[in-house]
Amino acid sequence: MAKVTIDNHVVEVPDGTTILQAARLIGGDIVPPTMCYYSKLEGSGGKCRTCLVKVSQSSGKDSRPMPKLVASCSTPVADGMVVQNITSPEVLEARKAIVEFLLINHPLDCPVCDQAGECDLQNLSYEHGLETTRYKEERRDYPSVDIGPYVKLHMNRCILCYRCVYTADQIAGKRIHGILYRGDVAEISTFIQNSIENEFSGNIIDVCPVGALTDKTFRFKSRVWFLNPFLAHRDCPTCSGKVTVWKFGKEIYRVTGRKDQFGEVDEFICNTCRFDKKGSEDWIIESPANIDKQSVISQNHYMKIKKGSIIKPLEQKTEPQD
Amino acid sequence: MGRKILLDKIDIPGILGFDVYRNNGGYSAVEKALKTMSPDQVLDEVKKSGIRGRGGAGFPAGMKWSFLDRSTNNPRYLICNADESEPGTFKDRYLMEKLPHLLIEGLIVSSYALGANTCFIYIRGEFKYLVGILEKAIFEARKNGFIGKNILSSGYSLDIYVHPGAGAYICGEETALIESLEGKRGNPRIKPPFPASKGLYQCPTVVNNVETLASIGPIIIMGGEEYAKIGTGKSTGTKLISASGHINQPGVYEIEMGISVEDFIYLDEYCGGIRGSKKLKAIVAGGSSVPVLPENLVFKTAKNETRLMTYESLAEGGFESGTMLGSGGLIVYDEDACMVRNTWNFSRFYHHESCGQCSPCREGTGWMEKVLYRIEHGQGRIEDIDLLVNISKNIEGNTICPLGDAAAWPVASAIRHFREEFEFHVKHPEKIKNKDHGNIQKLFVP
Amino acid sequence: MHNNQIQHKIHFRENKEFHFREEIMEKVKQIISRYPEGKQKSALLPILHIAQEENCGHLSVDVMDYVAQLLGIQSIEVYEVATFYSQFYLEKQGKYVIELCKTASCAICGGEDILDFIKEKLNIQEGETTDDKLFTLKTVECLGGCGYAPVMQVNTEFYEFLDRQKIDSIIDELRSKANDEKAKASTWAEKFC
């Protein structure tokens, strides 16, 4: 076990846990944001650099700080490690820079993007970004690529997090899309005309942090904040059948996986559940889905619900009381 | 004339062939190591020699070797990093082309010390013509019993293979190289774990530069302590310097570390002075990645000490007034060179070579290049100069691998030392229309 | 100028039969055998080099699919790799690919003028191929020949300390060599490759 201090909160975690996982155990504001890391996808993380934190003490034995900021999603903790996330101005500064980098070539077409309202990049830039841009050059523009009847690919919005590639490798089986070319012209594509179709391929929509991969069956149907999400299930021979259905009145507009507080799906669902079962008779509704209070999706829905307690960094280091 | 350890045999006719190399004392390091020394003794000698990695980072090779995870039963690998692509550096190519057996000898001794039974030479794709030279040398060494099963009846077996890359600077980064060797895109890995515990095929791996590994043979012959007597301080031994740019005699020179930069640039046995008797303007001392040094800091440090060709002396003054020895790629600029154009040139290089995996490097290198392109082509704005400094600061230290830093440093240092030139470009777009505008610029910028 | 319109395109299978000749297959098998059991993907880069040579200097979708099958990996894994490295060409190239270095020492030692001269001489722009399909002109980043600047590489051959005269003689020599080969070539494949 390793005792690690993050923004003055102390938590004890098994050896080999990453700083990010330890922070998620504490929860609240001190959890570093992630754009590429996905706990359910092996090998993900380390790329977007939004989760950079400062290790001000490497371990109990080695009191030196780590020389650079480290990616919390891929750096394991050590006993006695002291980490600063939002208590470090250096980290906040770096995070602001990363958000700027992610945005300079982003088309900022949120008004016509289906992801708007549930977009990680939107949330991230709301919290850490600048109001204006210093980028005066032209933004890059990819030719559009058709990847089949279910998923719409908007390469211009992609931040190259690689999540969809890992999903195709680990969840969906045979992979026909990948990261092609390199540098700032790298792209997600199938290289040859091909459509991404297999039982679990729709999950690449759920893991995409931005609007690069969206649901063609839901395209331009509605803004997400006009919909009411409900937890629902059905007896599915392929997957768990546990989903979130998004309703407008009585009509089901779309079906997605159930997401946890960190925006990751609990269980990957099959394409039949996602794309073909849109009738209200298909689903047994369990309850309204829990929506993060800060989320734009909660707007106008749960006005009277009390704000949950928010975990802030502490002024001083405090040991947890058993 | 300084002492030569690596290139001493280079002028012997036929040294490319095994027999001539052998008759001139070649492969005696293999004999000495395998017949009279244990692997740990070889490692000890390398540690004592104090030799630092010659690829650019300058990490002590003996220490790197000692990190190799010896606790598992997994096979261990030695990889020779011959993906030499740093602009300004061409020493490894020279060494492999002229003295392939010196490298092979070093590889055998090093593999023995590390307990590696397979060794790969990862050579950059552009050097395809060297593959034949190296494979011939390997073939000859094998025929003569220095590679293969039970070498010199020591019980130790080794195979060496040449693996060509295909045009990617990033594969010089050791984990990107390993990925590439596994047949993947050259994306650097996220560390930890380091190659010493999980490298090629997740097995313990050491990756060393060609020059480092070629030095191992001579180190074993002369002994680590003797080697450490050459050079000064923590810069032991000899170093190959690739000299290019506006000098009279560009080429690869072996120097004893510790000669002065001034001697190296002006002495006839080395660079022989500036071409056309022009004045020196700046140098890049260790390949394009290191900070550029203006003339007033080339021969003397900010403390007014003589600047030497050593790791420590070149780094004297930090990034404010110093630079790095890096891979030993010295580029010299004369008074007519335009530092803005050169910075744009470097920036374009890093933009082209970024693997695109992590966001600061992917987006930042392109952004810097575009801004520099505008400034160089007369469309700059005065605020662009500070913007560049800020972008470089935002990339530096925030990336997966050192390519981000390497892209940031040249830009930051050029603006630090040559800000007037950037301002001149912004203020006088009409005077920089011609691409050789360096000679006009010098009339206006002191 | 920077073109922000990214020029990637969707490629097509031509369903043209491609396989290595017997002697090449021997070589390929030998390369694969260098890598441990189950790690044959390691042989991808060396084999793509061979495939490119065998396919008249570029990699088509069919060739890459063939290599994928040979190594027991998915086609997309080959596409990913082939698009990453700058020495794999996805489009047909001229017989001689001229790669002129434009970085650092080559740029400051006259490489920029050499580029203009080659463009003028061959009457093509960077990235283009001459009408007779003999020469493709490319500019590349550092070739590792800084001390012999300016340098260029034609296929695998290095040419150093370039000046206008040298370019003239190199291009003329290659042109006459190509014509000789064409005269000698007996099969259709040899004539058109």
PDB file of C-alpha atoms in Angstrom, chain B residues 290-422:
ATOM      1  CA  VAL B 290      20.301  22.705 -28.668  1.00  0.00           C
ATOM      2  CA  PRO B 291      20.140  26.443 -28.036  1.00  0.00           C
ATOM      3  CA  VAL B 292      22.000  28.588 -30.559  1.00  0.00           C
ATOM      4  CA  LEU B 293      24.980  30.595 -29.295  1.00  0.00           C
ATOM      5  CA  PRO B 294      25.755  34.093 -30.564  1.00  0.00           C
ATOM      6  CA  GLU B 295      29.323  35.037 -31.411  1.00  0.00           C
ATOM      7  CA  ASN B 296      30.013  36.793 -28.102  1.00  0.00           C
ATOM      8  CA  LEU B 297      29.260  33.593 -26.183  1.00  0.00           C
ATOM      9  CA  VAL B 298      31.015  31.118 -28.464  1.00  0.00           C
ATOM     10  CA  PHE B 299      34.629  31.466 -27.365  1.00  0.00           C
ATOM     11  CA  LYS B 300      34.067  32.744 -23.848  1.00  0.00           C
ATOM     12  CA  THR B 301      31.364  31.900 -21.369  1.00  0.00           C
ATOM     13  CA  ALA B 302      29.368  34.658 -19.677  1.00  0.00           C
ATOM     14  CA  LYS B 303      31.864  34.327 -16.814  1.00  0.00           C
ATOM     15  CA  ASN B 304      34.651  35.098 -19.284  1.00  0.00           C
ATOM     16  CA  GLU B 305      36.119  31.615 -19.100  1.00  0.00           C
ATOM     17  CA  THR B 306      37.355  29.911 -22.263  1.00  0.00           C
ATOM     18  CA  ARG B 307      34.557  27.850 -23.791  1.00  0.00           C
ATOM     19  CA  LEU B 308      35.688  24.251 -24.229  1.00  0.00           C
ATOM     20  CA  MET B 309      34.329  21.363 -26.244  1.00  0.00           C
ATOM     21  CA  THR B 310      33.019  19.503 -23.195  1.00  0.00           C
ATOM     22  CA  TYR B 311      29.584  18.704 -21.825  1.00  0.00           C
ATOM     23  CA  GLU B 312      30.125  21.019 -18.871  1.00  0.00           C
ATOM     24  CA  SER B 313      31.707  23.996 -20.565  1.00  0.00           C
ATOM     25  CA  LEU B 314      29.185  24.215 -23.376  1.00  0.00           C
ATOM     26  CA  ALA B 315      26.385  24.016 -20.819  1.00  0.00           C
ATOM     27  CA  GLU B 316      27.988  26.752 -18.703  1.00  0.00           C
ATOM     28  CA  GLY B 317      25.506  29.529 -18.106  1.00  0.00           C
ATOM     29  CA  GLY B 318      22.453  27.310 -18.555  1.00  0.00           C
ATOM     30  CA  PHE B 319      20.046  28.298 -21.264  1.00  0.00           C
ATOM     31  CA  GLU B 320      20.629  31.980 -20.630  1.00  0.00           C
ATOM     32  CA  SER B 321      24.131  32.038 -22.025  1.00  0.00           C
ATOM     33  CA  GLY B 322      25.060  28.431 -22.662  1.00  0.00           C
ATOM     34  CA  THR B 323      24.054  25.496 -24.806  1.00  0.00           C
ATOM     35  CA  MET B 324      24.723  21.733 -24.906  1.00  0.00           C
ATOM     36  CA  LEU B 325      27.219  19.381 -26.505  1.00  0.00           C
ATOM     37  CA  GLY B 326      24.310  17.177 -27.558  1.00  0.00           C
ATOM     38  CA  SER B 327      25.249  14.808 -30.336  1.00  0.00           C
ATOM     39  CA  GLY B 328      28.273  16.879 -31.336  1.00  0.00           C
ATOM     40  CA  GLY B 329      26.735  18.327 -34.475  1.00  0.00           C
ATOM     41  CA  LEU B 330      28.413  21.694 -34.862  1.00  0.00           C
ATOM     42  CA  ILE B 331      26.861  24.087 -37.354  1.00  0.00           C
ATOM     43  CA  VAL B 332      28.689  27.346 -37.938  1.00  0.00           C
ATOM     44  CA  TYR B 333      27.026  30.489 -39.286  1.00  0.00           C
ATOM     45  CA  ASP B 334      28.839  33.398 -40.858  1.00  0.00           C
ATOM     46  CA  GLU B 335      27.852  37.048 -40.711  1.00  0.00           C
ATOM     47  CA  ASP B 336      25.568  36.786 -43.747  1.00  0.00           C
ATOM     48  CA  ALA B 337      23.332  34.121 -42.273  1.00  0.00           C
ATOM     49  CA  CYS B 338      19.814  35.086 -41.263  1.00  0.00           C
ATOM     50  CA  MET B 339      18.929  33.643 -37.894  1.00  0.00           C
ATOM     51  CA  VAL B 340      15.206  34.077 -38.490  1.00  0.00           C
ATOM     52  CA  ARG B 341      15.369  32.013 -41.642  1.00  0.00           C
ATOM     53  CA  ASN B 342      17.457  29.419 -39.845  1.00  0.00           C
ATOM     54  CA  THR B 343      15.039  29.244 -36.933  1.00  0.00           C
ATOM     55  CA  TRP B 344      12.160  28.803 -39.348  1.00  0.00           C
ATOM     56  CA  ASN B 345      14.149  26.057 -41.053  1.00  0.00           C
ATOM     57  CA  PHE B 346      14.651  24.189 -37.766  1.00  0.00           C
ATOM     58  CA  SER B 347      11.070  24.744 -36.775  1.00  0.00           C
ATOM     59  CA  ARG B 348       9.834  23.305 -40.043  1.00  0.00           C
ATOM     60  CA  PHE B 349      11.974  20.269 -39.379  1.00  0.00           C
ATOM     61  CA  TYR B 350      10.375  19.601 -35.989  1.00  0.00           C
ATOM     62  CA  HIS B 351       6.925  20.272 -37.357  1.00  0.00           C
ATOM     63  CA  HIS B 352       7.534  17.678 -40.041  1.00  0.00           C
ATOM     64  CA  GLU B 353       8.998  15.156 -37.623  1.00  0.00           C
ATOM     65  CA  SER B 354       6.565  15.390 -34.711  1.00  0.00           C
ATOM     66  CA  CYS B 355       4.827  12.044 -34.355  1.00  0.00           C
ATOM     67  CA  GLY B 356       1.561  13.734 -33.446  1.00  0.00           C
ATOM     68  CA  GLN B 357       0.863  11.680 -30.388  1.00  0.00           C
ATOM     69  CA  CYS B 358       0.781  14.316 -27.669  1.00  0.00           C
ATOM     70  CA  SER B 359      -0.990  17.602 -28.078  1.00  0.00           C
ATOM     71  CA  PRO B 360       1.644  20.213 -27.103  1.00  0.00           C
ATOM     72  CA  CYS B 361       4.124  18.924 -29.654  1.00  0.00           C
ATOM     73  CA  ARG B 362       1.621  18.071 -32.381  1.00  0.00           C
ATOM     74  CA  GLU B 363      -0.056  21.457 -32.298  1.00  0.00           C
ATOM     75  CA  GLY B 364       2.776  23.587 -30.955  1.00  0.00           C
ATOM     76  CA  THR B 365       5.439  22.675 -33.502  1.00  0.00           C
ATOM     77  CA  GLY B 366       3.073  23.473 -36.364  1.00  0.00           C
ATOM     78  CA  TRP B 367       1.998  26.720 -34.776  1.00  0.00           C
ATOM     79  CA  MET B 368       5.570  27.906 -34.269  1.00  0.00           C
ATOM     80  CA  GLU B 369       6.499  27.011 -37.805  1.00  0.00           C
ATOM     81  CA  LYS B 370       3.561  28.914 -39.259  1.00  0.00           C
ATOM     82  CA  VAL B 371       4.321  32.019 -37.231  1.00  0.00           C
ATOM     83  CA  LEU B 372       8.017  31.842 -38.142  1.00  0.00           C
ATOM     84  CA  TYR B 373       7.124  31.351 -41.773  1.00  0.00           C
ATOM     85  CA  ARG B 374       5.076  34.543 -41.662  1.00  0.00           C
ATOM     86  CA  ILE B 375       7.834  36.542 -39.984  1.00  0.00           C
ATOM     87  CA  GLU B 376      10.453  35.278 -42.414  1.00  0.00           C
ATOM     88  CA  HIS B 377       8.228  36.079 -45.374  1.00  0.00           C
ATOM     89  CA  GLY B 378       7.416  39.602 -44.343  1.00  0.00           C
ATOM     90  CA  GLN B 379       4.003  39.025 -42.786  1.00  0.00           C
ATOM     91  CA  GLY B 380       5.038  39.089 -39.150  1.00  0.00           C
ATOM     92  CA  ARG B 381       3.516  41.146 -36.363  1.00  0.00           C
ATOM     93  CA  ILE B 382       5.552  42.518 -33.532  1.00  0.00           C
ATOM     94  CA  GLU B 383       3.514  40.568 -30.971  1.00  0.00           C
ATOM     95  CA  ASP B 384       4.337  37.336 -32.802  1.00  0.00           C
ATOM     96  CA  ILE B 385       7.818  37.392 -31.301  1.00  0.00           C
ATOM     97  CA  ASP B 386       6.601  37.161 -27.726  1.00  0.00           C
ATOM     98  CA  LEU B 387       3.950  34.723 -28.830  1.00  0.00           C
ATOM     99  CA  LEU B 388       6.696  32.413 -30.108  1.00  0.00           C
ATOM    100  CA  VAL B 389       8.531  32.623 -26.812  1.00  0.00           C
ATOM    101  CA  ASN B 390       5.339  31.763 -25.012  1.00  0.00           C
ATOM    102  CA  ILE B 391       4.464  28.830 -27.266  1.00  0.00           C
ATOM    103  CA  SER B 392       7.935  27.393 -26.861  1.00  0.00           C
ATOM    104  CA  LYS B 393       7.605  27.715 -23.099  1.00  0.00           C
ATOM    105  CA  ASN B 394       4.246  25.948 -23.209  1.00  0.00           C
ATOM    106  CA  ILE B 395       5.657  23.017 -25.158  1.00  0.00           C
ATOM    107  CA  GLU B 396       8.837  22.639 -23.159  1.00  0.00           C
ATOM    108  CA  GLY B 397       8.641  19.951 -20.507  1.00  0.00           C
ATOM    109  CA  ASN B 398       5.006  19.123 -21.198  1.00  0.00           C
ATOM    110  CA  THR B 399       5.462  16.475 -23.857  1.00  0.00           C
ATOM    111  CA  ILE B 400       5.872  12.697 -23.806  1.00  0.00           C
ATOM    112  CA  CYS B 401       9.355  12.715 -25.272  1.00  0.00           C
ATOM    113  CA  PRO B 402      12.187  15.227 -25.692  1.00  0.00           C
ATOM    114  CA  LEU B 403      11.202  16.171 -29.240  1.00  0.00           C
ATOM    115  CA  GLY B 404       9.000  18.878 -27.776  1.00  0.00           C
ATOM    116  CA  ASP B 405      11.927  20.391 -25.895  1.00  0.00           C
ATOM    117  CA  ALA B 406      14.114  20.045 -28.959  1.00  0.00           C
ATOM    118  CA  ALA B 407      11.590  22.026 -30.973  1.00  0.00           C
ATOM    119  CA  ALA B 408      11.207  24.686 -28.312  1.00  0.00           C
ATOM    120  CA  TRP B 409      14.834  25.425 -27.439  1.00  0.00           C
ATOM    121  CA  PRO B 410      16.098  26.644 -30.811  1.00  0.00           C
ATOM    122  CA  VAL B 411      13.198  29.074 -31.111  1.00  0.00           C
ATOM    123  CA  ALA B 412      13.493  30.416 -27.577  1.00  0.00           C
ATOM    124  CA  SER B 413      17.263  30.810 -27.809  1.00  0.00           C
ATOM    125  CA  ALA B 414      17.202  32.460 -31.230  1.00  0.00           C
ATOM    126  CA  ILE B 415      14.780  35.076 -29.961  1.00  0.00           C
ATOM    127  CA  ARG B 416      16.768  35.485 -26.758  1.00  0.00           C
ATOM    128  CA  HIS B 417      19.992  36.230 -28.619  1.00  0.00           C
ATOM    129  CA  PHE B 418      18.769  37.665 -31.929  1.00  0.00           C
ATOM    130  CA  ARG B 419      15.557  39.493 -31.101  1.00  0.00           C
ATOM    131  CA  GLU B 420      16.645  42.506 -33.166  1.00  0.00           C
ATOM    132  CA  GLU B 421      16.650  40.354 -36.269  1.00  0.00           C
ATOM    133  CA  PHE B 422      13.100  39.208 -35.666  1.00  0.00           C
TER     134      PHE B 422
END
